[in-house]
Tab-separated table of C-alpha atoms in Angstrom:
chain	number	residue	atom	x	y	z
O	1	LEU	CA	122.328	-62.694	11.692
O	2	PRO	CA	123.519	-64.592	8.609
O	3	ALA	CA	121.920	-67.983	8.024
O	4	ASP	CA	125.249	-69.822	8.137
O	5	ASP	CA	124.701	-73.426	7.030
O	6	ALA	CA	127.152	-74.970	9.489
O	7	TYR	CA	125.710	-73.028	12.402
O	8	VAL	CA	122.150	-73.953	11.465
O	9	ALA	CA	123.143	-77.607	11.160
O	10	ARG	CA	124.733	-77.476	14.592
O	11	MET	CA	121.673	-75.862	16.117
O	12	ARG	CA	119.445	-78.536	14.599
O	13	SER	CA	121.709	-81.409	15.680
O	14	GLU	CA	121.578	-80.172	19.270
O	15	GLY	CA	117.788	-80.143	19.175
O	16	TRP	CA	117.334	-76.366	19.154
O	17	LEU	CA	115.666	-75.713	15.810
O	18	ASP	CA	113.088	-77.382	13.641
O	19	ARG	CA	112.235	-76.289	10.092
O	20	GLU	CA	110.356	-73.278	11.377
O	21	GLY	CA	113.280	-72.383	13.614
O	22	VAL	CA	115.782	-72.576	10.772
O	23	ALA	CA	113.698	-70.169	8.700
O	24	PHE	CA	113.476	-67.881	11.730
O	25	LEU	CA	117.262	-68.035	12.184
O	26	GLY	CA	117.793	-66.596	8.698
O	27	GLU	CA	116.280	-63.275	9.721
O	28	ARG	CA	118.170	-60.448	11.364
O	29	LEU	CA	115.911	-59.185	14.090
O	30	SER	CA	115.897	-56.217	16.385
O	31	MET	CA	114.513	-57.208	19.747
O	32	ALA	CA	113.599	-55.917	23.168
O	33	THR	CA	113.458	-58.446	25.990
O	34	SER	CA	111.331	-57.790	29.050
O	35	VAL	CA	110.741	-60.804	31.289
O	36	ALA	CA	108.767	-60.065	34.439
O	37	GLY	CA	110.361	-56.638	34.546
O	38	ALA	CA	113.836	-58.116	34.990
O	39	PHE	CA	115.409	-57.527	31.580
O	40	SER	CA	115.641	-54.534	29.299
O	41	VAL	CA	118.155	-55.514	26.634
O	42	ILE	CA	117.607	-53.873	23.247
O	43	GLY	CA	119.694	-54.898	20.264
O	44	GLN	CA	120.440	-57.575	17.700
O	45	ILE	CA	120.321	-61.275	18.474
O	46	ASP	CA	123.996	-62.085	18.099
O	47	ASN	CA	126.089	-65.180	17.350
O	48	GLU	CA	129.334	-63.514	18.460
O	49	LEU	CA	129.411	-65.383	21.768
O	50	GLN	CA	129.464	-68.822	20.125
O	51	GLU	CA	132.207	-67.671	17.775
O	52	ARG	CA	134.327	-66.552	20.731
O	53	ILE	CA	133.772	-69.872	22.501
O	54	ASP	CA	134.828	-71.751	19.375
O	55	ARG	CA	138.067	-69.730	19.212
O	56	ALA	CA	138.859	-70.070	22.927
O	57	SER	CA	141.392	-72.410	24.500
O	58	PRO	CA	140.683	-74.618	27.524
O	59	GLY	CA	140.909	-72.567	30.712
O	60	ASP	CA	140.161	-69.225	29.066
O	61	VAL	CA	138.022	-66.518	30.675
O	62	ILE	CA	135.638	-64.906	28.169
O	63	GLU	CA	134.247	-61.509	29.156
O	64	VAL	CA	130.926	-60.762	27.466
O	65	GLY	CA	129.473	-57.291	27.021
O	66	GLU	CA	125.817	-56.367	27.031
O	67	GLY	CA	123.583	-57.802	24.326
O	68	CYS	CA	121.134	-60.534	23.510
O	69	TYR	CA	122.809	-63.733	22.331
O	70	TRP	CA	121.781	-66.891	20.529
O	71	PRO	CA	122.061	-70.233	22.391
O	72	ILE	CA	125.555	-71.629	22.849
O	73	VAL	CA	127.399	-74.955	23.039
O	74	ILE	CA	130.430	-75.277	25.330
O	75	ASP	CA	132.664	-78.160	24.273
O	76	LYS	CA	135.990	-77.297	25.955
O	77	PRO	CA	137.111	-77.783	29.564
O	78	ASN	CA	137.420	-75.096	32.224
O	79	LEU	CA	135.963	-72.172	30.290
O	80	THR	CA	134.598	-69.266	32.332
O	81	LEU	CA	132.029	-66.946	30.745
O	82	VAL	CA	131.551	-63.658	32.595
O	83	ALA	CA	128.823	-61.142	31.714
O	84	THR	CA	130.498	-57.852	32.571
O	85	ASN	CA	127.223	-55.895	32.922
O	86	GLY	CA	125.149	-58.515	34.729
O	87	PRO	CA	122.003	-60.503	33.899
O	88	ALA	CA	119.791	-57.508	33.187
O	89	ARG	CA	121.995	-56.429	30.276
O	90	CYS	CA	123.519	-59.664	29.003
O	91	VAL	CA	120.972	-62.295	28.000
O	92	ILE	CA	121.123	-65.688	26.302
O	93	ASP	CA	117.647	-66.098	24.842
O	94	GLY	CA	116.320	-69.445	23.622
O	95	ARG	CA	113.360	-67.659	21.993
O	96	GLY	CA	111.205	-70.687	22.880
O	97	LEU	CA	113.026	-72.643	20.157
O	98	GLY	CA	115.465	-74.677	22.251
O	99	ARG	CA	117.921	-74.766	25.140
O	100	CYS	CA	119.946	-71.655	25.911
O	101	ILE	CA	123.147	-73.443	26.926
O	102	ILE	CA	124.451	-76.952	26.339
O	103	VAL	CA	127.644	-78.034	28.096
O	104	THR	CA	128.946	-81.204	26.473
O	105	ALA	CA	130.768	-84.015	28.267
O	106	ASN	CA	134.015	-82.297	27.228
O	107	GLY	CA	133.044	-79.055	28.967
O	108	THR	CA	134.117	-80.035	32.471
O	109	GLY	CA	134.621	-77.204	34.942
O	110	THR	CA	132.502	-74.691	33.021
O	111	VAL	CA	131.512	-71.506	34.901
O	112	ILE	CA	128.642	-69.291	33.670
O	113	ASP	CA	128.692	-66.018	35.611
O	114	GLY	CA	126.258	-63.129	35.499
O	115	PHE	CA	123.940	-63.968	32.587
O	116	GLY	CA	120.215	-63.747	32.049
O	117	ILE	CA	119.124	-67.135	30.686
O	118	VAL	CA	115.586	-66.900	29.361
O	119	ASN	CA	112.948	-68.600	27.229
O	120	GLY	CA	114.795	-71.911	26.973
O	121	LEU	CA	112.938	-74.996	25.835
O	122	ALA	CA	113.801	-78.701	25.975
O	123	VAL	CA	111.435	-80.608	23.702
O	124	VAL	CA	111.688	-84.396	23.802
O	125	PRO	CA	109.604	-87.060	22.052
O	126	GLU	CA	108.945	-88.720	25.386
O	127	GLU	CA	111.435	-88.710	28.278
O	128	GLY	CA	114.900	-87.702	27.094
O	129	ASP	CA	117.628	-85.187	27.848
O	130	PRO	CA	116.381	-82.759	30.519
O	131	GLY	CA	117.129	-79.088	31.080
O	132	GLY	CA	115.145	-76.364	29.353
O	133	GLY	CA	117.542	-73.492	30.022
O	134	VAL	CA	120.824	-75.312	30.633
O	135	LEU	CA	121.782	-78.941	29.997
O	136	ASP	CA	125.114	-79.926	31.544
O	137	ARG	CA	126.296	-83.243	30.153
O	138	SER	CA	129.605	-82.879	32.029
O	139	ARG	CA	127.792	-82.826	35.394
O	140	SER	CA	130.326	-80.283	36.663
O	141	ALA	CA	129.184	-76.787	35.628
O	142	THR	CA	128.628	-73.844	37.961
O	143	LEU	CA	126.051	-71.079	37.527
O	144	ALA	CA	126.908	-67.900	39.432
O	145	ASN	CA	125.015	-64.599	39.659
O	146	CYS	CA	122.579	-65.656	36.927
O	147	VAL	CA	118.845	-65.184	36.467
O	148	VAL	CA	117.149	-68.175	34.803
O	149	GLU	CA	113.574	-67.402	33.865
O	150	ASN	CA	110.674	-68.673	31.750
O	151	CYS	CA	112.304	-71.949	30.704
O	152	GLU	CA	110.477	-75.244	30.117
O	153	ALA	CA	111.068	-78.959	29.579
O	154	ARG	CA	108.165	-80.620	27.803
O	155	ASN	CA	106.917	-83.136	25.298
O	156	GLY	CA	107.290	-82.288	21.608
O	157	VAL	CA	104.258	-84.356	20.632
O	158	ASP	CA	101.426	-82.977	22.744
O	159	GLY	CA	103.109	-80.155	24.655
O	160	GLN	CA	102.765	-81.823	28.055
O	161	TYR	CA	105.546	-81.536	30.621
O	162	SER	CA	107.376	-84.873	30.318
O	163	ALA	CA	111.026	-83.868	30.801
O	164	HIS	CA	112.810	-82.677	33.912
O	165	GLY	CA	114.582	-79.506	35.013
O	166	GLY	CA	112.824	-76.543	33.455
O	167	ALA	CA	115.695	-74.138	34.207
O	168	ALA	CA	118.689	-76.482	34.289
O	169	ALA	CA	119.706	-80.116	34.541
O	170	ASN	CA	122.737	-81.851	36.030
O	171	ILE	CA	124.708	-78.751	37.014
O	172	ALA	CA	127.014	-79.215	39.996
O	173	MET	CA	126.525	-75.841	41.684
O	174	ALA	CA	124.518	-72.631	41.645
O	175	THR	CA	125.472	-69.633	43.731
O	176	ASN	CA	123.666	-66.293	44.078
O	177	CYS	CA	121.242	-67.164	41.256
O	178	VAL	CA	117.545	-66.509	40.769
O	179	PHE	CA	115.323	-69.203	39.241
O	180	ARG	CA	111.900	-67.848	38.371
O	181	ASN	CA	108.815	-69.127	36.540
O	182	ASN	CA	110.287	-72.321	35.110
O	183	ARG	CA	108.253	-75.480	34.339
O	184	ALA	CA	108.930	-79.231	33.981
O	185	LEU	CA	107.584	-82.668	34.859
O	186	HIS	CA	109.959	-83.101	37.827
O	187	GLY	CA	112.186	-80.343	39.193
O	188	GLY	CA	110.419	-77.240	37.937
O	189	ALA	CA	113.688	-75.276	38.122
O	190	LEU	CA	116.507	-77.774	38.727
O	191	TYR	CA	116.938	-81.500	38.167
O	192	VAL	CA	120.044	-83.560	38.859
O	193	SER	CA	120.673	-87.261	38.375
O	194	ASP	CA	123.845	-89.200	39.154
O	195	CYS	CA	125.663	-86.094	40.431
O	196	ASP	CA	125.788	-84.015	43.608
O	197	LEU	CA	124.227	-80.543	43.736
O	198	GLU	CA	125.203	-77.542	45.848
O	199	LEU	CA	122.984	-74.449	46.086
O	200	VAL	CA	124.228	-71.342	47.909
O	201	ASP	CA	122.390	-68.012	48.339
O	202	CYS	CA	119.875	-68.744	45.572
O	203	VAL	CA	116.249	-67.661	45.172
O	204	PHE	CA	113.531	-69.901	43.720
O	205	GLU	CA	110.253	-68.176	42.848
O	206	GLU	CA	107.074	-69.421	41.155
O	207	ASN	CA	108.566	-72.565	39.624
O	208	ALA	CA	106.276	-75.547	39.054
O	209	ALA	CA	106.507	-79.295	38.477
O	210	LEU	CA	103.673	-81.414	37.170
O	211	GLY	CA	105.146	-84.237	39.258
O	212	VAL	CA	107.558	-83.758	42.185
O	213	GLY	CA	110.014	-81.073	43.268
O	214	GLY	CA	108.401	-77.776	42.383
O	215	ALA	CA	111.784	-76.019	42.509
O	216	VAL	CA	114.414	-78.783	42.859
O	217	TYR	CA	114.490	-82.546	42.306
O	218	CYS	CA	117.646	-84.472	43.281
O	219	ASP	CA	117.328	-87.977	41.853
O	220	SER	CA	119.344	-91.202	42.105
O	221	GLY	CA	120.269	-90.948	45.759
O	222	ARG	CA	123.070	-88.372	45.478
O	223	ARG	CA	123.876	-85.504	47.874
O	224	CYS	CA	121.978	-82.204	47.692
O	225	ARG	CA	123.404	-79.365	49.795
O	226	ILE	CA	121.257	-76.230	50.218
O	227	LEU	CA	122.630	-73.228	52.083
O	228	ARG	CA	120.900	-69.858	52.659
O	229	CYS	CA	118.392	-70.259	49.823
O	230	ARG	CA	114.850	-68.857	49.663
O	231	PHE	CA	111.885	-70.706	48.172
O	232	THR	CA	108.670	-68.786	47.448
O	233	GLY	CA	105.541	-69.840	45.576
O	234	ASN	CA	106.910	-73.064	44.081
O	235	THR	CA	104.517	-75.973	43.495
O	236	GLY	CA	104.833	-79.723	42.977
O	237	SER	CA	101.587	-81.400	42.008
O	238	ASN	CA	102.469	-84.699	43.706
O	239	ASN	CA	104.890	-83.815	46.503
O	240	GLY	CA	107.912	-81.686	47.320
O	241	GLY	CA	106.522	-78.264	46.575
O	242	ALA	CA	109.990	-76.786	47.062
O	243	VAL	CA	112.465	-79.713	47.102
O	244	ARG	CA	112.317	-83.445	46.523
O	245	ALA	CA	115.449	-85.525	47.140
O	246	SER	CA	115.947	-89.259	47.019
O	247	GLY	CA	119.322	-89.094	48.802
O	248	GLU	CA	121.120	-87.036	51.437
O	249	ILE	CA	120.029	-83.417	51.844
């Protein structure tokens, strides 16, 4: 992967890479991903997906073949990204360097369908933007048929969990997704604030919050709708081992 200056600058500005990360980005690596037996992608870490997003027009559907991709920024409305071979063969990997997906305020109506989203990391000085795997600043994105695993939101100073939503923050909907082994202060897997959340046919396994909402934390008194979801082995150190909501549920 070429160490393109503009791309590196963008990654740094979005909080993905520090100096060590930039040096790492300059290497072209062959990788094999195996997360809890779920993924078996072998290939190059690829920036092609971001390039296709940058070329797309609002409302486009982008079909993505198998591979392991660098983190992406979605800054256009109504884009749909579809992994044609499913989450076991199409992975966006944060490599423990930063978030896997950022949807900006311009990215309203985004749909992410069929991806593995792994090893994302939100590092904040204290409490800041949440979402280790996915941060949705549009508060309107949908995750469908995805597996989000091994993502964290924590403090960049001492490594403690001080941010929210290990897997994702402020998405509007998740359907037929698996959230596994994610960690945060509140909302080990999902955290939403000032937006409604709808969860349909999702599985939450072994997620943990240092505070409340081991799997899900719905803050700010908004509506949280949960339909046909399974929660197993999630823990919240204070309360809400599975779900904590401050509004209607």
